[in-house]
Amino acid sequence: MSAPTATTESLEVRVKRLEQEKAALEQELRALRLEQSITLTASAPLAHSTNGEGAKNDLQGVPSSSTVFTPFEKVAALTNPEIARYGRQLILPGFGIQAQMDLRNCSMLVVGAGGLGASCALYLGAAGVGRLGIVDHDTVDISNLHRQVIHNEARQGMSKARSAALSVQLLNPHCEVVVHELVLESSNAQDIINAYDIIIDATDNVATRYLLNDASVLGQKPLVSGSALRLDGQLTIYNYRGGPCYRCLFPTPPPSETVTNCSDGGVLGVVPGIVGCLQALEAIKVATGLNKEDPPTMTLFSANSSTMFRTIKLRKRKAECIMCGDSPTITKLIDYVRFCGSSATDKTPDLFLIPYNERITCQSYEELLKCRVPHLLLDVREKVQFDICSLPSSLNIPLKALPNELEKVKANLEGQADRPVYVVCRRGNDSQPAVRILQENGITTGEVKDIVGGLERWSNTIDPDFPKY
Amino acid sequence: MTQHFKVLYFASAKDASKTDGDKFEWSDNINAEALTKLLLARHPDLAPILKVSMFAVNMEYMDQDHSWTVQPGDEVAIIPPVSGG
């Protein structure tokens, strides 16, 4: 007697279905455990430590940089959970299963988990990129969160690379995320870049931009480059289909004094978010060949202009380019910090322009205030910063305007030719050239000194109620 | 009749010139070098920025050589690199 067809057929089908359900449940369980571990770590005091060690050690499930050198396994078909997840892309005319498979079988490296990397990594992970590497050496700070929306309040002090990886993993467990907690430099960049198909430049400094360009040219990888500051952004795919590399367009690095970082120049949070989204889009187009007919372009984003987007047509790579030209003179990675004259981070380094004996500490200045010593306190920050907070009875003349406003300084000495002048700024950098300007112009016969560490140190050591920004 | 051309400033070029664009009187033979001189005469603060900027004319990249001159009605864009992120 043969069993009813329904049973014989369904046995095999049921096994398959249950296996699939089991796999889906396991995935959900992993995601929940991940979320749980984050909640647990966030409530532990170590999670707030500045080096992020506590947070790092307690979290399971996100592979670290060593994994990248294990071969990336391509697949021949999507699983049912993947089909369910990517359904809206799969039914998209001109995208469909082929493009989704291309994404699944593609590995991408996002360098920088800051303002650009935040939106870029989230969308790439969500879209179904097979392997996503995230590079960052920094830790999450409260002042990042207005734009770096991939991190959150509870992750202060945690490694940005790890925090970003967790967010992507929570959003899409199908995406294999690899964490690279390091400063990308000449000694390690090439091996990492060679391990990926598409490189995304979401960095915040000039030196790393040249490093990434050169390593991408040497490794023959397309480089999806984005940048943003204040209200402006730029987007270009370099080293792609015969188009130019970064050096073709910008052969000379800008002098470091003309480069502004987000910390000093300010940035509207959504601006890097937009550019990061555009980078994700371009990377998806490269991976799927959607843009294979397009000529090279640079997109300029100006948030506050009536024409928010402009597209500049670029030319082919330059035959005489020292990196990607016909006879390149750069054939291996160089010292980019030296080449650019600026560091490979966006942190503002401390300036040591004037000797220590021509400066005063916050403590000494506080003493002087208590003793009511007559003096002039000159604040050389930009007005927009002065408007946030300032010390009582300080006179605001921004450093840039100072050479033309010396009369105003004199007028504020109230007729006392030897009245001392103290100069303050945000961190004790701009105050130093200001002291030099005042001394060279003999503004007073009294002492001219600046306050070491500026208002930031004033807040840290003297008055915790004084705001920091 | 005097003819003009337009200049657009982006990112740090906008900060240095304190405007996002202005008009210049057109004349013959304004190549990249002559253009740089014209720009510096009006906005001296552009000096360090022009050294590292890219030029585009009517939304098309231009090499900084003698192969082209500005035409009446052209829109020249000064595009310095932005490095923040």
XYZ file of C-alpha atoms in Angstrom, chain A residues 116 203-206 209 227-228 230 232 234 246 249-250 252-254 258-259 300 302 310-313 315 318, chain B residues 8 10-12 14-15 48-49 51-54 56 59-63 75 77 79-85:
54
model
C 29.793 60.055 5.698
C 37.438 59.826 5.749
C 37.885 63.229 7.289
C 41.446 64.197 6.428
C 43.689 64.993 3.485
C 42.462 60.674 1.045
C 33.525 64.637 1.461
C 31.539 67.191 3.411
C 29.833 73.044 6.701
C 29.062 71.634 1.083
C 31.641 66.498 -3.101
C 42.209 61.927 -7.082
C 42.277 66.471 -10.276
C 44.146 67.539 -7.139
C 48.927 69.168 -4.854
C 47.655 68.672 -1.308
C 46.262 71.858 0.199
C 43.890 76.173 4.640
C 42.277 72.854 5.588
C 28.913 69.127 -6.001
C 25.673 72.955 -1.878
C 25.716 70.350 -9.822
C 27.418 67.695 -11.913
C 30.813 68.495 -13.407
C 31.867 66.392 -16.369
C 37.921 63.870 -18.400
C 45.708 62.193 -17.104
C 31.085 80.372 -9.134
C 32.588 76.433 -4.003
C 33.502 75.334 -0.466
C 36.600 77.135 0.861
C 33.280 80.607 -1.259
C 34.532 81.359 2.259
C 46.350 79.644 -1.280
C 43.065 78.106 -2.452
C 46.836 76.808 -6.042
C 44.986 73.596 -5.192
C 41.641 74.151 -6.932
C 40.147 72.577 -10.008
C 35.426 73.854 -14.624
C 30.186 72.347 -15.875
C 33.097 70.681 -17.629
C 36.544 70.076 -16.131
C 39.366 72.157 -17.644
C 43.088 71.569 -17.421
C 30.272 80.019 -16.223
C 33.546 77.140 -11.381
C 36.356 73.901 -7.014
C 38.820 73.359 -4.167
C 39.017 69.900 -2.615
C 36.800 69.340 0.416
C 38.378 66.893 2.836
C 36.042 66.769 5.839
C 33.669 63.927 6.520
